[in-house]
mmCIF file of C-alpha atoms and ligand atoms in Angstrom:
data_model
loop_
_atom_site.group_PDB
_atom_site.id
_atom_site.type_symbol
_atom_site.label_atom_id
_atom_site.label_comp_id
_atom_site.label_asym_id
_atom_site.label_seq_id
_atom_site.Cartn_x
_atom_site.Cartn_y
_atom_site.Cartn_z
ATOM 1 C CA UNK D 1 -26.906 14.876 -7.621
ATOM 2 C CA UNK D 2 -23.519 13.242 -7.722
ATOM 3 C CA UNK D 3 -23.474 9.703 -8.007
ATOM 4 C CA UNK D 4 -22.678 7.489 -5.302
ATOM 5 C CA UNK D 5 -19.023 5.179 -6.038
ATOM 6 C CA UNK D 6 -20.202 1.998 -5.953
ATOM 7 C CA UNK D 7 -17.236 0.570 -5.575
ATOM 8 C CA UNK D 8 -16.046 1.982 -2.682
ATOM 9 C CA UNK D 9 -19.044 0.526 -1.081
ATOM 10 C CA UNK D 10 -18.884 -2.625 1.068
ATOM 11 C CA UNK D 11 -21.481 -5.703 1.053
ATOM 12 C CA UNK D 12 -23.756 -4.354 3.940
ATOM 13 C CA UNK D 13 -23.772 -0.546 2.581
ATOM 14 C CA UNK D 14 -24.750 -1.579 -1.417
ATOM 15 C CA UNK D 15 -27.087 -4.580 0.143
ATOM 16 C CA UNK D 16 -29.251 -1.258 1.749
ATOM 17 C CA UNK D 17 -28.862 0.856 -1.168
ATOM 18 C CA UNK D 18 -30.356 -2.038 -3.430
ATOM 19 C CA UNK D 19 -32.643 -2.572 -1.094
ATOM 20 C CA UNK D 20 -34.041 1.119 -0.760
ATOM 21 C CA UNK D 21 -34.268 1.031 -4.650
ATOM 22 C CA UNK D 22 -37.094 -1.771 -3.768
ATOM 23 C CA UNK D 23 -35.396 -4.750 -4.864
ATOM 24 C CA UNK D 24 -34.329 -7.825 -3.190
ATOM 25 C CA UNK D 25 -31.154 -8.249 -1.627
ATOM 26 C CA UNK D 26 -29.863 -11.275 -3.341
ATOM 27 C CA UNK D 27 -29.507 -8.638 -6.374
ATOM 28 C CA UNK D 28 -27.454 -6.572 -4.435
ATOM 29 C CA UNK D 29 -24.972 -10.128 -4.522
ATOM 30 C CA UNK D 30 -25.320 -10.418 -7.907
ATOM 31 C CA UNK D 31 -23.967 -6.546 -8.583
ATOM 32 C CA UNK D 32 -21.203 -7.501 -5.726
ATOM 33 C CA UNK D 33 -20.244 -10.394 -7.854
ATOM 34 C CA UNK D 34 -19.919 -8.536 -10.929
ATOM 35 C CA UNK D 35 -18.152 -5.730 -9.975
ATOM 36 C CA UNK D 36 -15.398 -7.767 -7.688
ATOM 37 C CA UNK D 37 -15.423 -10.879 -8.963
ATOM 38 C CA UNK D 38 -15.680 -10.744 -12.615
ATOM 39 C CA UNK D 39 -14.443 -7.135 -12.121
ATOM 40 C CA UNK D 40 -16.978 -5.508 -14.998
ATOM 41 C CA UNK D 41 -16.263 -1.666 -16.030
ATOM 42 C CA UNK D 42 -19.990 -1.300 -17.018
ATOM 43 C CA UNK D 43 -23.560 -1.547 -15.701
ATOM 44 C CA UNK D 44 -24.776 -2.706 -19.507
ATOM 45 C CA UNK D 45 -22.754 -5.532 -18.721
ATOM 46 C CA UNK D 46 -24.468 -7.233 -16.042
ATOM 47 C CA UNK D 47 -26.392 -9.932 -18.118
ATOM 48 C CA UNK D 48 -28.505 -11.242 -15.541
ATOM 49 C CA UNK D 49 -29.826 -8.483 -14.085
ATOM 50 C CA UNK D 50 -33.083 -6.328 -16.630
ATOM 51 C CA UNK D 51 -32.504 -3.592 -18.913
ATOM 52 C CA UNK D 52 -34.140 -1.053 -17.126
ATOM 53 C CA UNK D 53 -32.501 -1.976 -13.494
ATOM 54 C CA UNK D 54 -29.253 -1.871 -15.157
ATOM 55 C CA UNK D 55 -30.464 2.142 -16.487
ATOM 56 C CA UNK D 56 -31.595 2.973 -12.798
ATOM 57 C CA UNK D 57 -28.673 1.767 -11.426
ATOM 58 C CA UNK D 58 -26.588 4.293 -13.954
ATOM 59 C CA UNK D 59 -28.508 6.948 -12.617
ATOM 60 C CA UNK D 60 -27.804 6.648 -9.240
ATOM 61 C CA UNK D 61 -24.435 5.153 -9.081
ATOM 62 C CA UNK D 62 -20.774 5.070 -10.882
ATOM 63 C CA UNK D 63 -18.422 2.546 -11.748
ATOM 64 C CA UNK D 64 -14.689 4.388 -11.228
ATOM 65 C CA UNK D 65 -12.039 3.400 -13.609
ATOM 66 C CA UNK D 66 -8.296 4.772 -13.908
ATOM 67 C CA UNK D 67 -6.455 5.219 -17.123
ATOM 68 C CA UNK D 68 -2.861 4.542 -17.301
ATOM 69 C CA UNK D 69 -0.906 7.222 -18.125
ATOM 70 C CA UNK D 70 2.363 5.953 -18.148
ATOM 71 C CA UNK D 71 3.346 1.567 -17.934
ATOM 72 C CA UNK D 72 6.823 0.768 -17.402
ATOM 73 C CA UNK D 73 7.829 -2.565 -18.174
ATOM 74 C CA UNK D 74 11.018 -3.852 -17.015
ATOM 75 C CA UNK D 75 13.378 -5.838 -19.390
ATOM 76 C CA UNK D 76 15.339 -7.424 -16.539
ATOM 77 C CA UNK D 77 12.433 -9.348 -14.778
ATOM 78 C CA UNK D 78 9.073 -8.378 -15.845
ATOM 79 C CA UNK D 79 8.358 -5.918 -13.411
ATOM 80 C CA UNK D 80 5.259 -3.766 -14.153
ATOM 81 C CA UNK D 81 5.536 -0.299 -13.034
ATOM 82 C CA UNK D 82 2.233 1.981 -13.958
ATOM 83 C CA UNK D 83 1.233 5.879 -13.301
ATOM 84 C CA UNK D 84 -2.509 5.670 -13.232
ATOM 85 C CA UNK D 85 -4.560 8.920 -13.584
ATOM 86 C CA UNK D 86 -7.295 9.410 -11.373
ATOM 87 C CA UNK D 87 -10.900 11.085 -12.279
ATOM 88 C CA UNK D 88 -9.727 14.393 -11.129
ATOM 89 C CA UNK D 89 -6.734 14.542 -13.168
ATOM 90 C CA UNK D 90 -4.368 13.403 -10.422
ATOM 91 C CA UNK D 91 -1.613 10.717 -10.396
ATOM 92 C CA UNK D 92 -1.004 7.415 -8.383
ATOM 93 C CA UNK D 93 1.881 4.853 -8.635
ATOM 94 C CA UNK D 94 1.527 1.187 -8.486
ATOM 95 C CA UNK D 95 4.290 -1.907 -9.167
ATOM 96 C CA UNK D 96 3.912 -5.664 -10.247
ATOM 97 C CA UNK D 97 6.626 -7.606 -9.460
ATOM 98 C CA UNK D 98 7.156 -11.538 -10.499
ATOM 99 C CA UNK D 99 8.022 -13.625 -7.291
ATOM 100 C CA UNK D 100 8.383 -17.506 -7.214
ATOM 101 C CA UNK D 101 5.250 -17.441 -4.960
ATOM 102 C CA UNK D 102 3.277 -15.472 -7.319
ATOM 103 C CA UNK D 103 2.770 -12.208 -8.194
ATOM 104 C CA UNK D 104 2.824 -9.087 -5.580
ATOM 105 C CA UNK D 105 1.153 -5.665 -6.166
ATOM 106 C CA UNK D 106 2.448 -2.511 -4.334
ATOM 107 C CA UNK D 107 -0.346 0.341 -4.379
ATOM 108 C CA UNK D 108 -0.684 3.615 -3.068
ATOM 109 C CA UNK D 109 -2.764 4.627 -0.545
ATOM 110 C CA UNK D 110 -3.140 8.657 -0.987
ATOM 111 C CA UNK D 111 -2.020 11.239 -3.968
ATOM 112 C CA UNK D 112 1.014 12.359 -1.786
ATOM 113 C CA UNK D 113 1.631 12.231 1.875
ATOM 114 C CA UNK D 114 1.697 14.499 4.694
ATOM 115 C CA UNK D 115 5.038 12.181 6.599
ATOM 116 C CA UNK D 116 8.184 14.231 5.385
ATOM 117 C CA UNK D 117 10.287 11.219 6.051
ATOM 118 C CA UNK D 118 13.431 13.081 4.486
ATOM 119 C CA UNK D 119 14.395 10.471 1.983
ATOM 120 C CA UNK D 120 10.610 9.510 -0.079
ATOM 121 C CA UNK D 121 9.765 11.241 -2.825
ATOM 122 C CA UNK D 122 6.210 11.050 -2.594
ATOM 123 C CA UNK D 123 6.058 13.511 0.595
ATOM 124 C CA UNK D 124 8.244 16.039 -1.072
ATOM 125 C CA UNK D 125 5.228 18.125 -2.528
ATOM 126 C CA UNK D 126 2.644 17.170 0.311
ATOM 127 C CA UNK D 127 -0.405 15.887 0.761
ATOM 128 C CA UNK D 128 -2.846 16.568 -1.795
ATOM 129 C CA UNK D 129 -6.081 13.635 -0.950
ATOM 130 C CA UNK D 130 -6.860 10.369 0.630
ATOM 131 C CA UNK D 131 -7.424 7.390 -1.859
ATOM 132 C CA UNK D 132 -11.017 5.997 -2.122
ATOM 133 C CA UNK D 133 -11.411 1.908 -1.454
ATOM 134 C CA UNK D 134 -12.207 1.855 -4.896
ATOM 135 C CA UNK D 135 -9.700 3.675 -6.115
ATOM 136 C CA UNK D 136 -7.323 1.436 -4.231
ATOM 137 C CA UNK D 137 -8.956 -1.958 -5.649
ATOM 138 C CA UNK D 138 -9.215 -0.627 -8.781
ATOM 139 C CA UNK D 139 -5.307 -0.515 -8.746
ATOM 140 C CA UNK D 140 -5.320 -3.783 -8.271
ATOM 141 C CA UNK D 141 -8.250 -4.793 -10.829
ATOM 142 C CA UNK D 142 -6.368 -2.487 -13.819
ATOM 143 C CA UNK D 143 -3.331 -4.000 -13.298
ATOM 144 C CA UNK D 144 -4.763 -7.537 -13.695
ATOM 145 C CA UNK D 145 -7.008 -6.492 -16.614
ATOM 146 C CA UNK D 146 -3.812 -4.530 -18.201
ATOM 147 C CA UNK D 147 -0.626 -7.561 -17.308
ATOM 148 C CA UNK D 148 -3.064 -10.580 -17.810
ATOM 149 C CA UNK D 149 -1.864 -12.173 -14.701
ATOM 150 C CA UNK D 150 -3.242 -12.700 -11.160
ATOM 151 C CA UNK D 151 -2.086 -10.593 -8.134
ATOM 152 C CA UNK D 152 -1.428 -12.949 -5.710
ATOM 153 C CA UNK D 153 -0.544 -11.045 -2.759
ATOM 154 C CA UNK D 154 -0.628 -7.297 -1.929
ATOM 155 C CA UNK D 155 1.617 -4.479 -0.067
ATOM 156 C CA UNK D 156 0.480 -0.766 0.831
ATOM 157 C CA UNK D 157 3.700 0.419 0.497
ATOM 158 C CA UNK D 158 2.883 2.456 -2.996
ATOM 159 C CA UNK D 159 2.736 6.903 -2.073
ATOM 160 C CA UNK D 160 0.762 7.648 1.122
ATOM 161 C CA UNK D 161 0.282 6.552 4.735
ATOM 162 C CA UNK D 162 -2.338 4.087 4.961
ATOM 163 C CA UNK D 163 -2.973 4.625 8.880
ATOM 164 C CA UNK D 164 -3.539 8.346 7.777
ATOM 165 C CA UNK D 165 -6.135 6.937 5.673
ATOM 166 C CA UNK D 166 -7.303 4.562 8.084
ATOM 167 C CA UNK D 167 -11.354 4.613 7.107
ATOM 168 C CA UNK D 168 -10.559 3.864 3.663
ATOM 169 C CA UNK D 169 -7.802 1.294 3.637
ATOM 170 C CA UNK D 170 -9.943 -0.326 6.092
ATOM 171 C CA UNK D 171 -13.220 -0.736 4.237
ATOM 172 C CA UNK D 172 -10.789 -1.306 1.241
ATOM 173 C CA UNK D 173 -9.253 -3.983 3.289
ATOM 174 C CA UNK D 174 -12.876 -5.729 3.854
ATOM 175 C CA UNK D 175 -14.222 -5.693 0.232
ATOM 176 C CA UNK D 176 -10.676 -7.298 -0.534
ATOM 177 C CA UNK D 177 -11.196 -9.911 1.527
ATOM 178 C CA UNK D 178 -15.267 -10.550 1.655
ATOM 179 C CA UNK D 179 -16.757 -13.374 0.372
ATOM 180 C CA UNK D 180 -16.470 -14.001 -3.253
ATOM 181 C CA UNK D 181 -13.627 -11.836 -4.046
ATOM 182 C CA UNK D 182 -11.886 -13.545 -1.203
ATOM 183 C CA UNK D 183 -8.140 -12.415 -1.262
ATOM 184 C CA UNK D 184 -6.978 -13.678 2.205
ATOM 185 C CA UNK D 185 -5.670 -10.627 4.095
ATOM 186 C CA UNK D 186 -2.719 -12.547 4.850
ATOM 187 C CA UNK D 187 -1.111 -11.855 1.795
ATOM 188 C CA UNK D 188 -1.837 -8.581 2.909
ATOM 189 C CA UNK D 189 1.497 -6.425 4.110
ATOM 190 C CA UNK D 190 0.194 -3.087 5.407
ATOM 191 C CA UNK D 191 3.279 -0.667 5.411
ATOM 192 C CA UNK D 192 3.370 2.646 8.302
ATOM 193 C CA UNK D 193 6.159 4.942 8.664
ATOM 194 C CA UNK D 194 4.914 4.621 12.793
ATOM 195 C CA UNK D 195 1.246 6.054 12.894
ATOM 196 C CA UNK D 196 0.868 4.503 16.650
ATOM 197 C CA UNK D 197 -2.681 4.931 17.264
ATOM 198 C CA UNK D 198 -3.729 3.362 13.741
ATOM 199 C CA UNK D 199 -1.466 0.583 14.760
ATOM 200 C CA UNK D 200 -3.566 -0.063 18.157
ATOM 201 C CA UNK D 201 -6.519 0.295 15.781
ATOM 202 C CA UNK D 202 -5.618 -2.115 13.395
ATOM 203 C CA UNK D 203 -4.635 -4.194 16.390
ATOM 204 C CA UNK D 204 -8.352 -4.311 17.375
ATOM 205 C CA UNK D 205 -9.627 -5.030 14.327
ATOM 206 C CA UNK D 206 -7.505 -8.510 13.925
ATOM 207 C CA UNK D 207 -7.935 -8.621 10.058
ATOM 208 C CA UNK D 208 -4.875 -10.633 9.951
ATOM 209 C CA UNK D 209 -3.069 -8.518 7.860
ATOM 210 C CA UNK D 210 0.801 -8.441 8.092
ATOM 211 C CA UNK D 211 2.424 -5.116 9.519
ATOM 212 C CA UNK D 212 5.513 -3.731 8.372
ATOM 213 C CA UNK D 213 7.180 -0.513 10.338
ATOM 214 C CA UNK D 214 9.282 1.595 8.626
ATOM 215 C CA UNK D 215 12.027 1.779 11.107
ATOM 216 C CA UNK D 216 15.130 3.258 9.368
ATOM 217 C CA UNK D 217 16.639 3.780 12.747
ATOM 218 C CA UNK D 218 17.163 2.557 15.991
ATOM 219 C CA UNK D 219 17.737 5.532 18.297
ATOM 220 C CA UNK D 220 15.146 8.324 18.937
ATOM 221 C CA UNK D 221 17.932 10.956 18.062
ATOM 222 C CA UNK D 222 18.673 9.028 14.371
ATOM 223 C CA UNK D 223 14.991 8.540 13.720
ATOM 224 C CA UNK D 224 13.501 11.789 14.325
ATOM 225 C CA UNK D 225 16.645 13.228 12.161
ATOM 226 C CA UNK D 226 14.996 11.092 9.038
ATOM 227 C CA UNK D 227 11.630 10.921 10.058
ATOM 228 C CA UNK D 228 9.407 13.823 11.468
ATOM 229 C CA UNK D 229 6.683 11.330 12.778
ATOM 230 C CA UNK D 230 9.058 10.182 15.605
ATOM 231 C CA UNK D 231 8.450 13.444 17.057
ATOM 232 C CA UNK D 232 4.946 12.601 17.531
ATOM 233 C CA UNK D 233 5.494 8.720 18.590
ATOM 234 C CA UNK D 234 9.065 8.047 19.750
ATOM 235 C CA UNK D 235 10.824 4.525 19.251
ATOM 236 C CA UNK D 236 9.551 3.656 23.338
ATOM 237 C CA UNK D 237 5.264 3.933 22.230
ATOM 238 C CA UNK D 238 6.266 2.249 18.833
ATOM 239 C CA UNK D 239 7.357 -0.717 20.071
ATOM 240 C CA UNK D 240 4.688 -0.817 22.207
ATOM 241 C CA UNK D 241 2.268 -0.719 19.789
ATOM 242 C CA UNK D 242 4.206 -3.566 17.909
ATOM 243 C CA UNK D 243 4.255 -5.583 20.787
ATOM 244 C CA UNK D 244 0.370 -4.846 21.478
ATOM 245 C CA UNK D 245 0.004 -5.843 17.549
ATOM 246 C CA UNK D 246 1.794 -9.207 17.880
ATOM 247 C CA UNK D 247 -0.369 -10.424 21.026
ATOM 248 C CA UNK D 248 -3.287 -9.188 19.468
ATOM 249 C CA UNK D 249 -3.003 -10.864 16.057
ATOM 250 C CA UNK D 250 -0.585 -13.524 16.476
ATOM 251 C CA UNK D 251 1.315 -11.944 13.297
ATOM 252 C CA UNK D 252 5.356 -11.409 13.771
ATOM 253 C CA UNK D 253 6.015 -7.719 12.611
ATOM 254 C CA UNK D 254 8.319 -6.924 9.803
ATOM 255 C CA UNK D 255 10.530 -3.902 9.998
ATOM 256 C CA UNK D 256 12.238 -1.968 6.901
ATOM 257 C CA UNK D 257 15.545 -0.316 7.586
ATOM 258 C CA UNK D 258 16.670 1.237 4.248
ATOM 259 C CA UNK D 259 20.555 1.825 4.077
ATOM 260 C CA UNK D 260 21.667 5.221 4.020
ATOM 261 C CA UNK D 261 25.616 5.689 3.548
ATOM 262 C CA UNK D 262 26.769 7.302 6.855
ATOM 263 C CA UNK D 263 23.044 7.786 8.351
ATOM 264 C CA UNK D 264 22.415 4.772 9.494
ATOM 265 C CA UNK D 265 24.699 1.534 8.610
ATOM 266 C CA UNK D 266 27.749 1.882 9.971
ATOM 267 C CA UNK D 267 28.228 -0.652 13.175
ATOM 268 C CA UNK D 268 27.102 1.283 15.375
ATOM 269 C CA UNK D 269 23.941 1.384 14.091
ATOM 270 C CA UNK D 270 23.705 -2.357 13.842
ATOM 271 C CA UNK D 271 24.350 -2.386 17.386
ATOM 272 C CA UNK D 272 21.614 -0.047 18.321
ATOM 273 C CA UNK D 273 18.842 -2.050 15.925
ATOM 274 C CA UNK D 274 20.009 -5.306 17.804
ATOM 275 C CA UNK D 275 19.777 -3.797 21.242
ATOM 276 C CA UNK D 276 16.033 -2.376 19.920
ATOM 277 C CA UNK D 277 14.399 -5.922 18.452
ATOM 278 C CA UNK D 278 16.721 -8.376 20.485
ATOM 279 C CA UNK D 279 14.756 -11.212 21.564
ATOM 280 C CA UNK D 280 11.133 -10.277 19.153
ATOM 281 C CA UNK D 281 9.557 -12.534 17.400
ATOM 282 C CA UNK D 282 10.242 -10.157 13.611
ATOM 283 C CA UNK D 283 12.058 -9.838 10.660
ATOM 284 C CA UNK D 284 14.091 -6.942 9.165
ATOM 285 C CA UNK D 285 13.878 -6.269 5.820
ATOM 286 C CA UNK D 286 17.236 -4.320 4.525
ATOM 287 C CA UNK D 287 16.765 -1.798 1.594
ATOM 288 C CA UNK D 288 19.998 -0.603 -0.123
ATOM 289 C CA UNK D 289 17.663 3.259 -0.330
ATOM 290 C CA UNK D 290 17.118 4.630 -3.888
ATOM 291 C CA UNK D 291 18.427 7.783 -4.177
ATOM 292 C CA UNK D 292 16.247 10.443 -5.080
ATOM 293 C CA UNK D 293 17.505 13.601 -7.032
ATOM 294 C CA UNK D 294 16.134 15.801 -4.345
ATOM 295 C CA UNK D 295 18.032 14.848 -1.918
ATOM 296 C CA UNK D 296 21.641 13.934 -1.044
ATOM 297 C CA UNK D 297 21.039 10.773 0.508
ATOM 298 C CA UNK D 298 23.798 8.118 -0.953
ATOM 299 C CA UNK D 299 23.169 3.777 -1.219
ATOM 300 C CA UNK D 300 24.886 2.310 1.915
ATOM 301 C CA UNK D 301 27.896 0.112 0.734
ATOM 302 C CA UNK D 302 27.637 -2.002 4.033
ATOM 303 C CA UNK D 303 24.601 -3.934 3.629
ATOM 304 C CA UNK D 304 25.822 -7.129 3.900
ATOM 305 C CA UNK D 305 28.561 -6.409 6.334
ATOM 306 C CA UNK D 306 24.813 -5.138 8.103
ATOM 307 C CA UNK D 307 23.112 -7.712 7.740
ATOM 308 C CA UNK D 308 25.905 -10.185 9.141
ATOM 309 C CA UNK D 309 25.790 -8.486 12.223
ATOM 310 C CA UNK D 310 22.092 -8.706 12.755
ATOM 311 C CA UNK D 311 22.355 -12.211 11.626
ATOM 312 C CA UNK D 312 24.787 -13.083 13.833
ATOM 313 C CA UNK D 313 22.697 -11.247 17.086
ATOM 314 C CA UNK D 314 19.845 -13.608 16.057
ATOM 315 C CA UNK D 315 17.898 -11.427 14.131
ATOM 316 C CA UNK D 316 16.218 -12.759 11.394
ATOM 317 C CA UNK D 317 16.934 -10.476 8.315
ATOM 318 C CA UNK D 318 17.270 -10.388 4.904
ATOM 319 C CA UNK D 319 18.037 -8.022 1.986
ATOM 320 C CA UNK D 320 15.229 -6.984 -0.315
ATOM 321 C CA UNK D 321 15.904 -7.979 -4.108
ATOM 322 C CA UNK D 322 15.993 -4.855 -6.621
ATOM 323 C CA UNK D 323 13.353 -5.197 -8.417
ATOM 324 C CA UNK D 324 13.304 -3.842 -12.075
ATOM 325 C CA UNK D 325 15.995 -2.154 -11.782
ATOM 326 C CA UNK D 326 16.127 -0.596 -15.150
ATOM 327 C CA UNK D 327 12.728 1.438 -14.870
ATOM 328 C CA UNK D 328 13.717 2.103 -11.075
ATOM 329 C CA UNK D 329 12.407 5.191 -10.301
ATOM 330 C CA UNK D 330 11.708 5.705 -6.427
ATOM 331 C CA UNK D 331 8.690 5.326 -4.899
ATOM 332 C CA UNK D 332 6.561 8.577 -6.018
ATOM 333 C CA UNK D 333 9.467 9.083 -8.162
ATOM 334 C CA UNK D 334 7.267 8.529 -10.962
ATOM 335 C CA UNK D 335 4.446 10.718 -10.066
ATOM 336 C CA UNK D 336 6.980 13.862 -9.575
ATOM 337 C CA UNK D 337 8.227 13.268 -12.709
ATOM 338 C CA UNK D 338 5.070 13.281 -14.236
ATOM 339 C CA UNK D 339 3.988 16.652 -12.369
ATOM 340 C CA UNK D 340 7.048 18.335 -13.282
ATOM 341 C CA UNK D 341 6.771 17.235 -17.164
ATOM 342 C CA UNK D 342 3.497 18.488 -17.044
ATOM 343 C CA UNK D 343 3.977 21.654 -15.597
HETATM 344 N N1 SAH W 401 3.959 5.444 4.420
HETATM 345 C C1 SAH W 401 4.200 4.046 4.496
HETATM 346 C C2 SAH W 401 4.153 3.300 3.184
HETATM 347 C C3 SAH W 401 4.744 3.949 1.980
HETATM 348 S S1 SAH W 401 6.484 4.047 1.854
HETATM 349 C C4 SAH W 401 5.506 3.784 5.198
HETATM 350 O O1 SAH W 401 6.212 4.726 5.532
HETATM 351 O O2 SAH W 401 5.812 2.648 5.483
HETATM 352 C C5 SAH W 401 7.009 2.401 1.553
HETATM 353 C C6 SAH W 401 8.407 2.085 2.036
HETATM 354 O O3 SAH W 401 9.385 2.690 1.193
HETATM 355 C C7 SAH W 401 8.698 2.592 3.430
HETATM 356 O O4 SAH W 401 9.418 1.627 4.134
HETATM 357 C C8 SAH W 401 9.527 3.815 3.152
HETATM 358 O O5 SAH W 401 10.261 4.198 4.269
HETATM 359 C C9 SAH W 401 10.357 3.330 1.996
HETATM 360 N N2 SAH W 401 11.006 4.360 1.199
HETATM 361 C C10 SAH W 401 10.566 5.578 0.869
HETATM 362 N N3 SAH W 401 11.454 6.238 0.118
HETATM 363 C C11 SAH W 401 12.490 5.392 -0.054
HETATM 364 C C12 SAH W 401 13.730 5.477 -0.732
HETATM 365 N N4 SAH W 401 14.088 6.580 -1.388
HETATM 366 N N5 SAH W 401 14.544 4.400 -0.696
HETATM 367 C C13 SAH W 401 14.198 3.286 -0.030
HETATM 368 N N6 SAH W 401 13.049 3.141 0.632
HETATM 369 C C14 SAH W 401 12.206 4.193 0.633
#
């Protein structure tokens, strides 16, 4: 029988399985508390609980770990970038950066992604699998265990969609933030390239987590050009849904609108992304794009010329700081790379 991934499994679902194993549920705390507070690897290492509970509870259940294949350290500002290999031999991408407020994680969400927005590496060879909730904390807890310091606040803006993982990232999303463990989800960002319905979902669910859309463009005709979800959910039913997320959880919204030379900064552009999010209550983010070899896609030279105009219309916006830039490889960069040295 394959063991069950205790990790991936929330407060209420381990408290039952404890339980059904005949023991009290205040045990099922103390197992909680040591695998996501003091973040153990091993059942032999939970001191207070017996010798031969700590043997059943190898029997019946695993603790995941992921092994890091590849750690990129940046010389410029500390920035952590690591390729860690899952159990069945496949590859995710995470990245510590240093901020004044602390430190921020960016984690993946799946092992590729089904988007085909025409500029991201990490859709270029599809889809392969979702990401467990462990696997995603365990991103997190390796990257603690591996930099020595604290990850202070989180983005899902690593490979993969998290609202086509919606289950996941949302149990994920509670373990982070239950009792004990007790990240506060508002140092949560939670980024979608426009999955509407898992935005009214999310909505509904008011974890309080912040919500980034992955704009790009400002006109159905641009969009859809870039990104093949805006086929299924056009600019009209995404703002919608941002509008429906704002009065539902109180949080503003926070769009990215990576520059792409001759796609989508000249001013005409600027006028159309003013005319879209004149008068919200949000903030654009402005990403000079990384190229990718793949694809032909050049670094805007008008970003702050851009961002002058948006400024200037009201809109609160600011340009993203490059981030170890000497071991910048594009998000799923990395994990290509890795795939193609392999093969
Ligand atoms: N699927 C989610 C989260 C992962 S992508 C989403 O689309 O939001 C994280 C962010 O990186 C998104 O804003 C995405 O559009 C952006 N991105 C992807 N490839 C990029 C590139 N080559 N240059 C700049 N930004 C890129």
């Amino acid at each position: 029988m394959e063991k069950i991934d205790i990790l991936s499994l929330d407060r209420d679902e381990l408290t039952s399985e404890i339980c059904a194993m005949g023991e009290k549920s205040f045990r099922a705390k103390q197992i909680y508390d040591w695998l996501h507070v003091k973040k153990v690897t091993e059942f032999s290492q939970m001191s207070n609980l017996s010798a031969q509970f700590r043997e059943e509870l190898s029997r019946k259940f695993c603790i995941k770990s992921l092994n890091i294949k590849k750690r990129l350290v940046s010389r410029i500002d500390n920035t952590v970038k690591y390729l860690y290999g899952l159990f069945d031999g496949e590859a995710v991408e995470s990245v510590l950066m240093e901020y004044k407020h602390g430190n921020s994680l960016c984690i993946s969400t799946q092992v590729g992604c089904k988007m085909g927005c025409r500029f991201c590496a990490s859709t270029i060879a599809g889809w392969v699998r979702n990401l467990e909730p462990s696997e995603m904390l365990l991103q997190i807890y390796e990257s603690e265990r591996d930099s020595g310091r604290t990850v202070n606040s989180i983005v899902l803006m690593g490979i993969g969609e998290p609202l086509d993982n919606f289950d996941n990232v949302v149990k994920f999303l509670r373990i982070l933030n239950s009792e004990g463990s007790g990240m506060s989800l508002r140092h949560l960002s939670l980024s979608t390239c426009g999955v509407v319905d898992g935005i009214y979902r999310l909505a509904e669910l008011k974890l309080g987590v912040t919500l980034s859309i992955s704009l790009h463009a400002a006109t159905d005709e641009k969009r859809s050009a870039i990104m093949p979800i805006n086929n299924r959910y056009n600019l009209a039913e995404l703002m919608m849904a941002c509008d429906d997320y704002f009065s539902a959880t109180g949080r503003r919204i926070s769009f990215e609108y990576s520059l792409i030379e001759g796609v989508n900064d000249t001013d005409e552009s600027a006028d159309e992304l003013i005319r879209l999010l004149g008068g919200k209550n949000c903030h654009v983010n402005l990403i000079p794009i990384n190229e990718i070899k793949e694809r032909e896609f050049k670094k805007s030279r008008y970003v702050e010329r851009f961002r002058k105009k948006l400024l200037g219309a009201g809109i609160n916006a600011t340009v993203r700081r490059t981030l170890g830039a000497d071991i910048n490889a594009a998000c799923g960069q990395l994990r290509r790379d890795d795939r193609t040295d392999n093969s």
